[in-house]
Amino acid sequence: MRGLAVFISDIRNCKSKEAEIKRINKELANIRSKFKGDKALDGYSKKKYVCKLLFIFLLGHDIDFGHMEAVNLLSSNRYTEKQIGYLFISVLVNSNSELIRLINNAIKNDLASRNPIFMGLALHCIANVGSREMAEAFAGEIPKILVAGDTMDSVKQSAALCLLRLYRTSPDLVPMGDWTSRVVHLLNDQHLGVVTAATSLITTLAQKNPEEFKTSVSLAVSRLSRIVTSASTDLQDYTYYFVPAPWLSVKLLRLLQCYPPPDPAVRGRLTECLETILNKAQEPPKSKKVQHSNAKNAVLFEAISLIIHHDSEPNLLVRACNQLGQFLQHRETNLRYLALESMCTLASSEFSHEAVKTHIETVINALKTERDVSVRQRAVDLLYAMCDRSNAQQIVAEMLNYLETADYSIREEIVLKVAILAEKYAVDYTWDDVQGYAAKTVFEALQAPACHENLVKVGGYILGEFGNLIAGDPRSSPLIQFNLLHSKFHLCSVPTRALLLSTYIKFVNLFPEIKTTIQDVLRSDSQLKNADVELQQRAVEYLRLSTIASTDILATVLEEMPPFPERESSILAKLKKKKGPSTVTDLEEIKKERSSDMNGSAEPTPVNASNVSTPSPSADLLGLGAVPLTNSAPAPSSSGSLLVDVFSDSSSVAAPLAPGSEDNFASSSDLASSEVVSEEPADAVHDADELIHKFICKNNGVLFENQLLQIGLKSEFRQNLGRMFIFYGNKTSTQFLNFTPTTKPVDPIVDGGAQVQQVVNIECISDFMDAPILNIQFRYGGTLQNLSVKLPITLNKFFQPTEMSSQDFFQRWKQLSSPKQEVQNIFKAKHPMDTEITKAKIIGFGSALLEEVDPNPANFVGAGIIHTKTIQIGCLLRLEPNLQAQMYRLTLRTSKEAVSQRLCELLSEQF
Amino acid sequence: MIHFILLFSRQGKLRLQKWYATLPDKEKKKIIREIVQIILARNQKMSSFVDWKDLKLVYKRYASLYFCCAIEDRDNELLALEVVHRYVELLDRYFGNVCELDIIFNFEKAYFILDEFILGGEIQETSKKSAVKAIEDSDMLQETMEEYMNKPAF
């Protein structure tokens, strides 16, 4: 196209951006007039102008016309015109529905044309655009083309990948069917190009539908076996720099990673393949070209990935580790990078962890000498992965060393990793040292003329708690500490100032000698008459407290904060967020390790009821923002108050929840099924459905009570996560011995009148019916007591309310109209039919209460989303009361039958 | 899966962009700016792989042009390098000693060749013969030099 070439060279000759824009505007005006002109343009001109528009668009300018002309080109019989039309449509996707109709029409014609070149263009276009509209129009047609006997190979290849693209964007529109088994057999196709494309498709489909594609495993293994044993010339054009079919080999190895190790027969053959690949790595290269070694090593790394994935052949794992060890010292940076990366996953296998550890010196050296930050980053990752008790000190020391010179981009991550490793493998804490060090460091940092507000907060907290540890030094005497903090006071925001006021009252306790100075500050107008209510209240209360309280009371009220309760480590959460789900395993491991050996000091201990309260673990970290849930008065003997008077330290377990599988809930089922001798079967098992119903619309209260024991709950839920505080109160005056709840061990002795507390973390993995069971055993006066209660963790706890307009609601309501999505229940009212109470219950149930949505104002309508780890399920509900008949009709519509069913059951019980 | 492929010059001029995931134009422009900057800042001693968001960039320089593709975390980096190389070979075979100017003046051809080779972010045809043949077949249907010179220049 000469005109195009001239235009492009004009643009290239433009000396300035302005000149370029001028030239482009001139061209756009020209094209516009041609398109609008009276003279009908011939196909060639149309193609040329459309191509110019495309060029202008790719230069980064907006194009808002020409789509119609491009669509016209699609129906041209000339290949080159059609091709440009398709290119334009693919690059400048347009959402105009009239255009889409025309485009789809043209594609349909080309697909039906039986001309493989035209079919190819049409399939490329569908794959390039990949929109939902395209999927709706063609997802049914493409599988047919793919498996039809008379389809040309090249068209099959395009069809397979086109289908893959549609499946990725709109999986719901690509239903599995008869074609799936025939696609699997494409693995046997003679044409290696077809096999390659089909393997990509199958791999993605198999990830979501493993059962459906199970047969692909043996086919993939035999195909792979034929490739790795072939001579380098057997596969002709599919041999790439002396490596037979590297792309296909890698894809097959990847497909096999969707499945566990295969049956013994197939497995033997696969092991042979993997050994052959490992052997070939030791052979001298057949070519000096980098393409040869890249292709060969690509297959090798993928084979190692599969070996690691199977994690079952110690021999292969160790060989893989040795191979990677060689690469760690290779002169190619790329190979060193990949070896570090691959070894990281190898470190987590029990078979190869030790083998990986032998390379520690090389990895540390990489951290010091690699010139590429991405490689150093991999070295840090690997050190982190290979760290255990035996080498933790060395690794943490090296990381800290490196931190001083590390690139800014990875410093944060290194700090997080060091913090996690130090926390995980620390053998002992010399707390006083740490606290004194912290106080000293923060004091020094605060000397800077300009401090970040976060530093002031941290400083305020630490000095308030541990300032006494450095007060002996005249350079950091109490008054100096106070003046230093107070010099920052006026520059800070309200929450920080509130925190500082708390620091001041703590100082009154720690340093009586500066009490009057502090009282003067609290008494000043700017505090006592502060416009901010929180500041004013703190100033008034602290002033009062400092004036009337005796030293003893002050010392008690302002006692040092207790060790923080265990909860999900914020550093881990942060790292997880940064690095994605791959670190989740680390997290689980760390939790296990921690609960077993690190928590000695934080074991839950029963606290005598006469003890003075300490803040609850649910209070905010600094213990100042929220009023702790405490009650300093001695516990009255009424049983209800057991819940609020004493808080011990807490421990937590992670208890994932899955439908019907109690074994996921810690070890509860193990214990429940094991034989437990109950000498006195009183209260042995509680079918606590009744109890559960009480908790459906609320989160706190007494779960269980008999003459011996009271169990109270406080829980909170957000999205698919929850946290439950369980309080076990001994109502008797005798000790409970061997006290063992199955959620997680607590101190085995519970004194008479005392209370033990426990925190359980909850995660909703997917929707579920059965509540987890809590089994408790203890010995009371020589008899073994044994009881089971259901924990009131019900599906609706993972509701997040959704507000929506009436129109939206009914539109969604209609979308969920298939019989499986709707569940309805008509039932008699068990309680008085009070509108306000009903509203409160629907809100307590977790859904949003939508006002003015239902045309009948007497009805109640709600909407929300159930969050589980894997999916979110939108839920709509409608409750129609019939006052005359004292009946309700409750309708639930969700995208999942089981969810509709369960929610309907749960909610029906409430009215 | 390959998420996108970018070709740009040492001066940072974009020569080809191919997206296999749907993104708004504004986002694309932002990504292009960011990636060109990241890669031009790297020196030759460094590895060919860069972590970028949840993807990995794999790149290689051929004369004045950088070829960069973004792949997923689990994809094979070395093979992605060879994807780039194979594409260069295909361009070379088609244009004969391909240079940056060929790609500038025949950008549409560069796209067509890429479409024969990669579709929906996955390799479609790894055989050089088959992929180039598809293009050459279609070129039989294109204009001859004589026809070309007879066309108007505007």
mmCIF file of C-alpha atoms in Angstrom, chain B residues 7-118:
data_model
loop_
_atom_site.group_PDB
_atom_site.id
_atom_site.type_symbol
_atom_site.label_atom_id
_atom_site.label_comp_id
_atom_site.label_asym_id
_atom_site.label_seq_id
_atom_site.Cartn_x
_atom_site.Cartn_y
_atom_site.Cartn_z
ATOM 1 C CA LEU B 7 8.240 -4.332 20.807
ATOM 2 C CA PHE B 8 10.023 -1.056 21.376
ATOM 3 C CA SER B 9 13.182 0.671 20.296
ATOM 4 C CA ARG B 10 16.131 1.677 22.435
ATOM 5 C CA GLN B 11 14.709 5.188 22.312
ATOM 6 C CA GLY B 12 11.557 3.875 23.912
ATOM 7 C CA LYS B 13 9.377 4.107 20.793
ATOM 8 C CA LEU B 14 6.725 1.440 20.739
ATOM 9 C CA ARG B 15 6.741 -0.568 17.526
ATOM 10 C CA LEU B 16 4.189 -3.269 18.231
ATOM 11 C CA GLN B 17 1.778 -4.090 21.020
ATOM 12 C CA LYS B 18 -0.251 -7.225 21.286
ATOM 13 C CA TRP B 19 -2.615 -7.813 24.205
ATOM 14 C CA TYR B 20 -4.021 -11.190 25.098
ATOM 15 C CA ALA B 21 -5.979 -9.965 28.094
ATOM 16 C CA THR B 22 -8.672 -7.339 27.815
ATOM 17 C CA LEU B 23 -7.676 -3.988 29.308
ATOM 18 C CA PRO B 24 -8.893 -0.429 28.857
ATOM 19 C CA ASP B 25 -6.774 1.727 26.501
ATOM 20 C CA LYS B 26 -5.757 4.037 29.307
ATOM 21 C CA GLU B 27 -4.421 1.144 31.350
ATOM 22 C CA LYS B 28 -2.517 -0.183 28.351
ATOM 23 C CA LYS B 29 -0.779 3.133 27.828
ATOM 24 C CA LYS B 30 0.192 3.247 31.477
ATOM 25 C CA ILE B 31 1.594 -0.270 31.374
ATOM 26 C CA ILE B 32 3.570 0.446 28.218
ATOM 27 C CA ARG B 33 5.170 3.528 29.756
ATOM 28 C CA GLU B 34 6.038 1.664 32.917
ATOM 29 C CA ILE B 35 7.515 -1.380 31.247
ATOM 30 C CA VAL B 36 9.556 0.479 28.660
ATOM 31 C CA GLN B 37 11.071 2.427 31.518
ATOM 32 C CA ILE B 38 11.842 -0.648 33.606
ATOM 33 C CA ILE B 39 13.526 -2.514 30.796
ATOM 34 C CA LEU B 40 15.510 0.316 29.305
ATOM 35 C CA ALA B 41 16.983 0.909 32.751
ATOM 36 C CA ARG B 42 18.484 -2.581 32.900
ATOM 37 C CA ASN B 43 21.947 -3.429 31.685
ATOM 38 C CA GLN B 44 23.135 -6.354 29.643
ATOM 39 C CA LYS B 45 24.654 -8.274 32.518
ATOM 40 C CA MET B 46 21.291 -8.670 34.142
ATOM 41 C CA SER B 47 18.963 -11.602 33.771
ATOM 42 C CA SER B 48 16.249 -11.515 31.137
ATOM 43 C CA PHE B 49 13.516 -11.823 33.727
ATOM 44 C CA VAL B 50 11.856 -9.136 35.808
ATOM 45 C CA ASP B 51 9.097 -9.585 38.350
ATOM 46 C CA TRP B 52 6.356 -7.170 37.527
ATOM 47 C CA LYS B 53 3.157 -7.109 39.562
ATOM 48 C CA ASP B 54 1.915 -10.679 39.579
ATOM 49 C CA LEU B 55 3.461 -11.329 36.178
ATOM 50 C CA LYS B 56 6.960 -11.860 34.888
ATOM 51 C CA LEU B 57 8.528 -9.892 32.115
ATOM 52 C CA VAL B 58 10.827 -11.833 29.830
ATOM 53 C CA TYR B 59 12.747 -9.722 27.353
ATOM 54 C CA LYS B 60 15.583 -9.749 24.913
ATOM 55 C CA ARG B 61 17.198 -7.153 22.732
ATOM 56 C CA TYR B 62 17.758 -7.755 19.035
ATOM 57 C CA ALA B 63 19.827 -4.940 17.486
ATOM 58 C CA SER B 64 17.876 -1.775 18.122
ATOM 59 C CA LEU B 65 14.657 -3.465 19.198
ATOM 60 C CA TYR B 66 13.529 -4.838 22.528
ATOM 61 C CA PHE B 67 11.093 -7.728 22.505
ATOM 62 C CA CYS B 68 9.271 -8.144 25.778
ATOM 63 C CA CYS B 69 6.538 -10.498 26.802
ATOM 64 C CA ALA B 70 4.652 -10.741 30.070
ATOM 65 C CA ILE B 71 3.940 -14.262 31.270
ATOM 66 C CA GLU B 72 2.319 -15.735 34.315
ATOM 67 C CA ASP B 73 4.219 -16.737 37.391
ATOM 68 C CA ARG B 74 4.058 -20.457 36.620
ATOM 69 C CA ASP B 75 4.971 -20.155 32.969
ATOM 70 C CA ASN B 76 8.335 -21.277 31.694
ATOM 71 C CA GLU B 77 10.677 -18.303 31.418
ATOM 72 C CA LEU B 78 13.300 -19.890 29.213
ATOM 73 C CA LEU B 79 10.714 -21.013 26.748
ATOM 74 C CA ALA B 80 9.242 -17.536 26.679
ATOM 75 C CA LEU B 81 12.673 -16.317 25.613
ATOM 76 C CA GLU B 82 12.560 -18.792 22.788
ATOM 77 C CA VAL B 83 9.065 -17.628 21.871
ATOM 78 C CA VAL B 84 10.601 -14.250 21.315
ATOM 79 C CA HIS B 85 13.445 -15.764 19.338
ATOM 80 C CA ARG B 86 11.158 -17.818 17.175
ATOM 81 C CA TYR B 87 9.097 -14.738 16.408
ATOM 82 C CA VAL B 88 12.238 -12.888 15.367
ATOM 83 C CA GLU B 89 13.134 -15.830 13.145
ATOM 84 C CA LEU B 90 9.719 -15.755 11.558
ATOM 85 C CA LEU B 91 9.994 -12.037 10.874
ATOM 86 C CA ASP B 92 13.463 -12.593 9.515
ATOM 87 C CA ARG B 93 12.349 -15.351 7.248
ATOM 88 C CA TYR B 94 9.482 -13.279 5.925
ATOM 89 C CA PHE B 95 11.258 -9.963 5.470
ATOM 90 C CA GLY B 96 14.719 -11.339 4.887
ATOM 91 C CA ASN B 97 17.185 -9.769 7.313
ATOM 92 C CA VAL B 98 14.480 -8.043 9.221
ATOM 93 C CA CYS B 99 15.220 -4.617 10.668
ATOM 94 C CA GLU B 100 13.253 -2.114 12.691
ATOM 95 C CA LEU B 101 12.173 -0.252 9.564
ATOM 96 C CA ASP B 102 10.522 -3.363 8.149
ATOM 97 C CA ILE B 103 8.363 -3.535 11.212
ATOM 98 C CA ILE B 104 7.558 0.164 11.112
ATOM 99 C CA PHE B 105 6.511 0.186 7.474
ATOM 100 C CA ASN B 106 4.840 -3.199 7.451
ATOM 101 C CA PHE B 107 3.369 -3.197 10.926
ATOM 102 C CA GLU B 108 0.276 -5.016 9.746
ATOM 103 C CA LYS B 109 2.442 -7.885 8.502
ATOM 104 C CA ALA B 110 4.181 -8.089 11.848
ATOM 105 C CA TYR B 111 0.751 -8.515 13.440
ATOM 106 C CA PHE B 112 -0.326 -11.163 10.938
ATOM 107 C CA ILE B 113 2.825 -13.187 11.492
ATOM 108 C CA LEU B 114 2.349 -12.972 15.235
ATOM 109 C CA ASP B 115 -1.239 -14.171 14.903
ATOM 110 C CA GLU B 116 -0.103 -17.247 13.024
ATOM 111 C CA PHE B 117 2.415 -18.013 15.742
ATOM 112 C CA ILE B 118 0.580 -17.104 18.936
#
